[in-house]
Short mmCIF file of C-alpha atoms in Angstrom, two decimals:
data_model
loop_
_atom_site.label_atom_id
_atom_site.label_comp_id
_atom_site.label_asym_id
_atom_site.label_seq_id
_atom_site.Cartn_x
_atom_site.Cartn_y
_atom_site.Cartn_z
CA UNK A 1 0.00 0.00 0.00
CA UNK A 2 0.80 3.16 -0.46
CA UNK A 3 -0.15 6.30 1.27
CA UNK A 4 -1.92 9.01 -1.11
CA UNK A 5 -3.91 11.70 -0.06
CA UNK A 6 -5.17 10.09 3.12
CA UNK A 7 -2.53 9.27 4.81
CA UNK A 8 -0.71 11.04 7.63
CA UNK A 9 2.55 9.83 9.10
CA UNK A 10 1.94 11.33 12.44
CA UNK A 11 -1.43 11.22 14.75
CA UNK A 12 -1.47 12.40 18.44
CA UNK A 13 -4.72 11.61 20.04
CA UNK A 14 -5.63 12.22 23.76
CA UNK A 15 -5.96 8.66 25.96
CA UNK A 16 -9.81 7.64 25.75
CA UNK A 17 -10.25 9.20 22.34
CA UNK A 18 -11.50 7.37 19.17
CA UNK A 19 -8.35 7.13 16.47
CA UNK A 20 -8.52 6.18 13.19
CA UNK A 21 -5.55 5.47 10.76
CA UNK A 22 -6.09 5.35 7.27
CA UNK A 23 -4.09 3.65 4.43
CA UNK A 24 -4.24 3.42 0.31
CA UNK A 25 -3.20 0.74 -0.86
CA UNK A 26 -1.96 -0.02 -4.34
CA UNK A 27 -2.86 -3.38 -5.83
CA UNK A 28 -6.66 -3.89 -6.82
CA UNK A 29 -5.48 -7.35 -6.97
CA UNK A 30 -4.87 -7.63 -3.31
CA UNK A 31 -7.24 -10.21 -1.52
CA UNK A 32 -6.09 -9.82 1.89
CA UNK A 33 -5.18 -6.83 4.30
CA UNK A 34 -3.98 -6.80 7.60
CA UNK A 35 -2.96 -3.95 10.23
CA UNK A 36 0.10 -4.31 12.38
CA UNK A 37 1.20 -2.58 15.11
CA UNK A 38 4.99 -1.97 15.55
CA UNK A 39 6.40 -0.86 19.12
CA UNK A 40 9.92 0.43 19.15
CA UNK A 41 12.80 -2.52 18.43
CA UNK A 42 10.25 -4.67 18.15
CA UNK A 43 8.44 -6.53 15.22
CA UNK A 44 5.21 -5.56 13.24
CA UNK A 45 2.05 -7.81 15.31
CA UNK A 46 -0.82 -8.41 14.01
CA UNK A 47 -3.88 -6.51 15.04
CA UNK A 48 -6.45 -7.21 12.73
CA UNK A 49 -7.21 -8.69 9.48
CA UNK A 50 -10.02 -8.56 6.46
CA UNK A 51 -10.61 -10.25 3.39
CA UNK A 52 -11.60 -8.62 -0.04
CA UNK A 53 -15.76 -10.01 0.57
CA UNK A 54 -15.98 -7.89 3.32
CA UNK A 55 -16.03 -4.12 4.19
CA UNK A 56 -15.97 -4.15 7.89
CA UNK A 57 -14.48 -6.22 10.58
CA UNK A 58 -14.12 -5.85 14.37
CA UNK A 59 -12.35 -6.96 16.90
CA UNK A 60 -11.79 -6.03 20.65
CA UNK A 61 -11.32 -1.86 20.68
CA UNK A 62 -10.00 -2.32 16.92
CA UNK A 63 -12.43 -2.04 13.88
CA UNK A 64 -10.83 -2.20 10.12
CA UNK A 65 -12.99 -0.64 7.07
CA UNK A 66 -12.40 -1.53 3.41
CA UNK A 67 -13.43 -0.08 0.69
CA UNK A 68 -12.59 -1.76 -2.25
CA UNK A 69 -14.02 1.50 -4.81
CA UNK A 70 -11.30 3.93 -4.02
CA UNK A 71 -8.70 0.90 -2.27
CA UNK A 72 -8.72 2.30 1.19
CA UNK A 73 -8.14 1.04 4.42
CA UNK A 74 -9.41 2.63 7.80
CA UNK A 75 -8.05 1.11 11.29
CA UNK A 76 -10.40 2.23 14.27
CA UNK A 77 -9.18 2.41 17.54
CA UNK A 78 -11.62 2.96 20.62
CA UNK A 79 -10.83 4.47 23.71
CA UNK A 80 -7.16 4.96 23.11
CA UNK A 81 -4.49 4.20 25.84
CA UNK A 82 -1.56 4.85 26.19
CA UNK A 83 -0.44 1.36 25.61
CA UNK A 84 -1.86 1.49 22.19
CA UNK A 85 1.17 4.36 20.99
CA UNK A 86 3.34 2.94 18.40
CA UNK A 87 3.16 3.03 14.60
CA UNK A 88 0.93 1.24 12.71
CA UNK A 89 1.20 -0.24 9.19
CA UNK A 90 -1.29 -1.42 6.73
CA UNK A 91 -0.30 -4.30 4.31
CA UNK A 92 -1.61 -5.97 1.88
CA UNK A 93 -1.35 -9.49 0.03
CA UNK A 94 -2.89 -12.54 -1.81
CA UNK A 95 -3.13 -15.89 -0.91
CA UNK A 96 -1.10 -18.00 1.55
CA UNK A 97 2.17 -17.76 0.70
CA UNK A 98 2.79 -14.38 -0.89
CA UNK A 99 5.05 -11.56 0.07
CA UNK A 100 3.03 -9.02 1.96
CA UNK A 101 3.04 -4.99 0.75
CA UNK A 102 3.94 -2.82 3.60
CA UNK A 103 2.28 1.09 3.42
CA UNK A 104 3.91 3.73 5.08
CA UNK A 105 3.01 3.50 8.48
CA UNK A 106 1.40 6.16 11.05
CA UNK A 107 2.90 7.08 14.11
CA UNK A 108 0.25 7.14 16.78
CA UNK A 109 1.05 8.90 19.72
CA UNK A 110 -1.30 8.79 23.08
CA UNK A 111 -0.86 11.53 25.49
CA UNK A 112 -2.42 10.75 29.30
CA UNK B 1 2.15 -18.75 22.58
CA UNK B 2 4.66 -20.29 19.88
CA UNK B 3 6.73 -17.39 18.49
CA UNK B 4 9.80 -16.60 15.86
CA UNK B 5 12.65 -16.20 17.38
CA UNK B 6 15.55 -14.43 15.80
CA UNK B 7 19.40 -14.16 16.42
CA UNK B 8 21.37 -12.70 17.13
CA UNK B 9 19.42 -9.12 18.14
CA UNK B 10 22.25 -6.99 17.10
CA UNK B 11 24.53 -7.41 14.57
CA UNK B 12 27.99 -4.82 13.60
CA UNK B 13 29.79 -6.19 11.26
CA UNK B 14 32.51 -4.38 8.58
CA UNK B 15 31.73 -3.40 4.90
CA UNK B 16 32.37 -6.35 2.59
CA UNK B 17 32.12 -8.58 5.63
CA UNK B 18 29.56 -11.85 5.31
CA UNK B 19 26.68 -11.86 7.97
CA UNK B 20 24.43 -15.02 8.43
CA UNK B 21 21.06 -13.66 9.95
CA UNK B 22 19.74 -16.51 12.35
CA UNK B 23 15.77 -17.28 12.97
CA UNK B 24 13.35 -19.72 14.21
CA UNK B 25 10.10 -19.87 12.68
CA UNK B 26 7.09 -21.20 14.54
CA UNK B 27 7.29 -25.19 13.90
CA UNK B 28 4.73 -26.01 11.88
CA UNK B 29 4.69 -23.62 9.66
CA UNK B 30 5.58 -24.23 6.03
CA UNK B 31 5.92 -20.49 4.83
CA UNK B 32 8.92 -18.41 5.91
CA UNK B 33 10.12 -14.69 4.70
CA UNK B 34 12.66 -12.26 5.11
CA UNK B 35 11.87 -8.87 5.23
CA UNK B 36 14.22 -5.56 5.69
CA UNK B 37 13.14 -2.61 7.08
CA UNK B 38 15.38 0.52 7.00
CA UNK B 39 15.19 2.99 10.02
CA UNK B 40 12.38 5.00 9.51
CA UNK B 41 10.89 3.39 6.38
CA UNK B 42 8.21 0.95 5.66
CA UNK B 43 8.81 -2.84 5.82
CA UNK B 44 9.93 -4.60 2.51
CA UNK B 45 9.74 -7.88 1.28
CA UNK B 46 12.88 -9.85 0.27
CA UNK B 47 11.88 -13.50 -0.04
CA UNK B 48 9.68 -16.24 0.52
CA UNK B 49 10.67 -19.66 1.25
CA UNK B 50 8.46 -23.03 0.50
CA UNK B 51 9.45 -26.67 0.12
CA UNK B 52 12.88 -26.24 1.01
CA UNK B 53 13.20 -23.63 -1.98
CA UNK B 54 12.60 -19.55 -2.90
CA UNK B 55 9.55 -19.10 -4.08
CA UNK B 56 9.53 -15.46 -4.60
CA UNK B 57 11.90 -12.96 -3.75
CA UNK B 58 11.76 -9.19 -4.42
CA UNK B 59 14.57 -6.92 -6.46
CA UNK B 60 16.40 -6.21 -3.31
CA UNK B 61 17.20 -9.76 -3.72
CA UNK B 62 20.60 -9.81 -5.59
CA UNK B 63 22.87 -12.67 -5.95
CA UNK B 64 24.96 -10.86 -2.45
CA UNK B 65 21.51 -12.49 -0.87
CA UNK B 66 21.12 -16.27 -0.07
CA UNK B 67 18.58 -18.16 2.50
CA UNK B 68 18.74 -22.02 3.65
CA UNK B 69 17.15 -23.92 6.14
CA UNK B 70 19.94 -25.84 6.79
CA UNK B 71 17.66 -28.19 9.26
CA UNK B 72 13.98 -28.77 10.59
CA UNK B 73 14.12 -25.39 12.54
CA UNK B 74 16.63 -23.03 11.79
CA UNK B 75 15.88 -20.38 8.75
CA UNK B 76 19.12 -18.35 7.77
CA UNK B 77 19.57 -15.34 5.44
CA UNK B 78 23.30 -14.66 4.39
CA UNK B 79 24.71 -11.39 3.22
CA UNK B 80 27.80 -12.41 1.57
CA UNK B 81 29.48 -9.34 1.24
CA UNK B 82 27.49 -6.16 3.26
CA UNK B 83 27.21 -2.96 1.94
CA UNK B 84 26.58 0.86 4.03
CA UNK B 85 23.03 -0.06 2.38
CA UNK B 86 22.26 -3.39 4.26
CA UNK B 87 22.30 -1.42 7.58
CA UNK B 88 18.52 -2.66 8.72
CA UNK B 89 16.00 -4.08 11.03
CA UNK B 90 16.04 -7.95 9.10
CA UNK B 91 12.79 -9.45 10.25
CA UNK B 92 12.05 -13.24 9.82
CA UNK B 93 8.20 -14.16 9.36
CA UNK B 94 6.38 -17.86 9.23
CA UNK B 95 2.92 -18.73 7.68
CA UNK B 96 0.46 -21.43 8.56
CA UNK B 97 0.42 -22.33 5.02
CA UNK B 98 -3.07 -24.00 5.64
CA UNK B 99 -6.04 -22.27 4.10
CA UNK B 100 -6.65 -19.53 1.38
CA UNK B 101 -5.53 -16.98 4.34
CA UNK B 102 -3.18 -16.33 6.72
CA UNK B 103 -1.38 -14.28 9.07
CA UNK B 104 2.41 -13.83 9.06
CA UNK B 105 3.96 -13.85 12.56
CA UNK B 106 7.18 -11.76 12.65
CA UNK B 107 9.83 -12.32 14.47
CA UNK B 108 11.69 -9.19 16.84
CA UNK B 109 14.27 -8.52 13.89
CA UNK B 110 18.08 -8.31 13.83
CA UNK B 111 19.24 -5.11 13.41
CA UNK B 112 22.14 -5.49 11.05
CA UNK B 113 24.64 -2.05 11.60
CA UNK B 114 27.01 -2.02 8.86
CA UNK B 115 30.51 -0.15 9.45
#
């Protein structure tokens, strides 16, 4: 994915505020997307995934929106805490077994 | 939880100097990657390993680049001869393999400081 328009490499949000993170990606192609969360020196970790048939997923405090139309990606982050700082990357791949596409991530930044 | 494990955590090594990147994918897995991320960048894809063979690799993949899985656990990624360039986060990821879907579980990286 790439990161046109909608994307901003920096978001500071208040702890208990809603965030949202939002990602373009690139390949119409692309059947599978995932958001990962990245601490500092650590690895990316999963968060949440979709698949192409759907538009909306949730999971605990995290809801992902795709729209397939314009090939954007929305991660939705309730009630943020502090914990939850770190940057965040969208990717983006096909089936099992193939390379994942990394977008620029976001930098999300939770003040107390 | 089973995890990837990667060594060693920090590696400096000299320009033109061979590195051997170390991980340990989750064990029954049957997907493994290497990916590269360069401080402050996004994470890129070098290769993907099936079968005891590449099965895709990316153009950041030259011929300095070479992976093995020299036994049932270990996954290794060799830099023959580093460049300023190569200085990166390496991270090592495994795949389920099983179903249209899944998740790739990465590793904590190797950062690789070249002198």
């Amino acid at each position: 994915g790439e990161s046109v328009g909608l994307h901003l490499p920096t978001l500071s949000v208040q702890e208990g505020d809603n965030s949202i993170i939002n990602c373009a990606y690139s390949n119409s192609a692309s059947d599978y997307f995932i958001w990962y969360k990245q601490e500092s020196g650590k690895g990316p970790q999963f968060i949440i995934d979709i698949r192409s048939n759907m538009d909306k997923r949730q999971g605990q405090r995290v809801t992902v929106l795709l729209n397939k139309t314009v090939k954007h990606l929305s991660l939705q982050i309730a009630a943020t805490q502090p914990g939850d700082s770190a940057v965040y990357f969208c990717a983006e791949n096909g089936e099992a077994g193939t390379a994942l596409i990394f977008g620029k991530g976001t930098t999300l930044s939770v003040s107390s | 939880e089973p995890e990837v494990t990667q060594t060693p955590s920090h590696q400096v090594t000299q320009m033109g100097q061979e590195v051997i990147l170390r991980c340990v994918p989750i064990s029954n897995h049957l997907y493994f990657y290497w990916y590269r991320q360069i401080l402050g960048q996004k994470v890129e894809f070098l290769v993907s390993f099936y079968n005891n063979e590449i099965s895709e690799k990316s153009e950041i993949f030259d011929d300095q680049f070479s992976v093995e899985r020299p036994d049932g656990s270990n996954f290794t990624l060799k830099i023959r001869s580093t460049k300023l360039e190569d200085s990166a986060m390496y991270f090592c990821a495994s795949e389920l393999g099983r179903g249209l879907y899944n998740e790739q579980f990465f590793g904590p990286g190797t950062r690789l400081t070249v002198l």
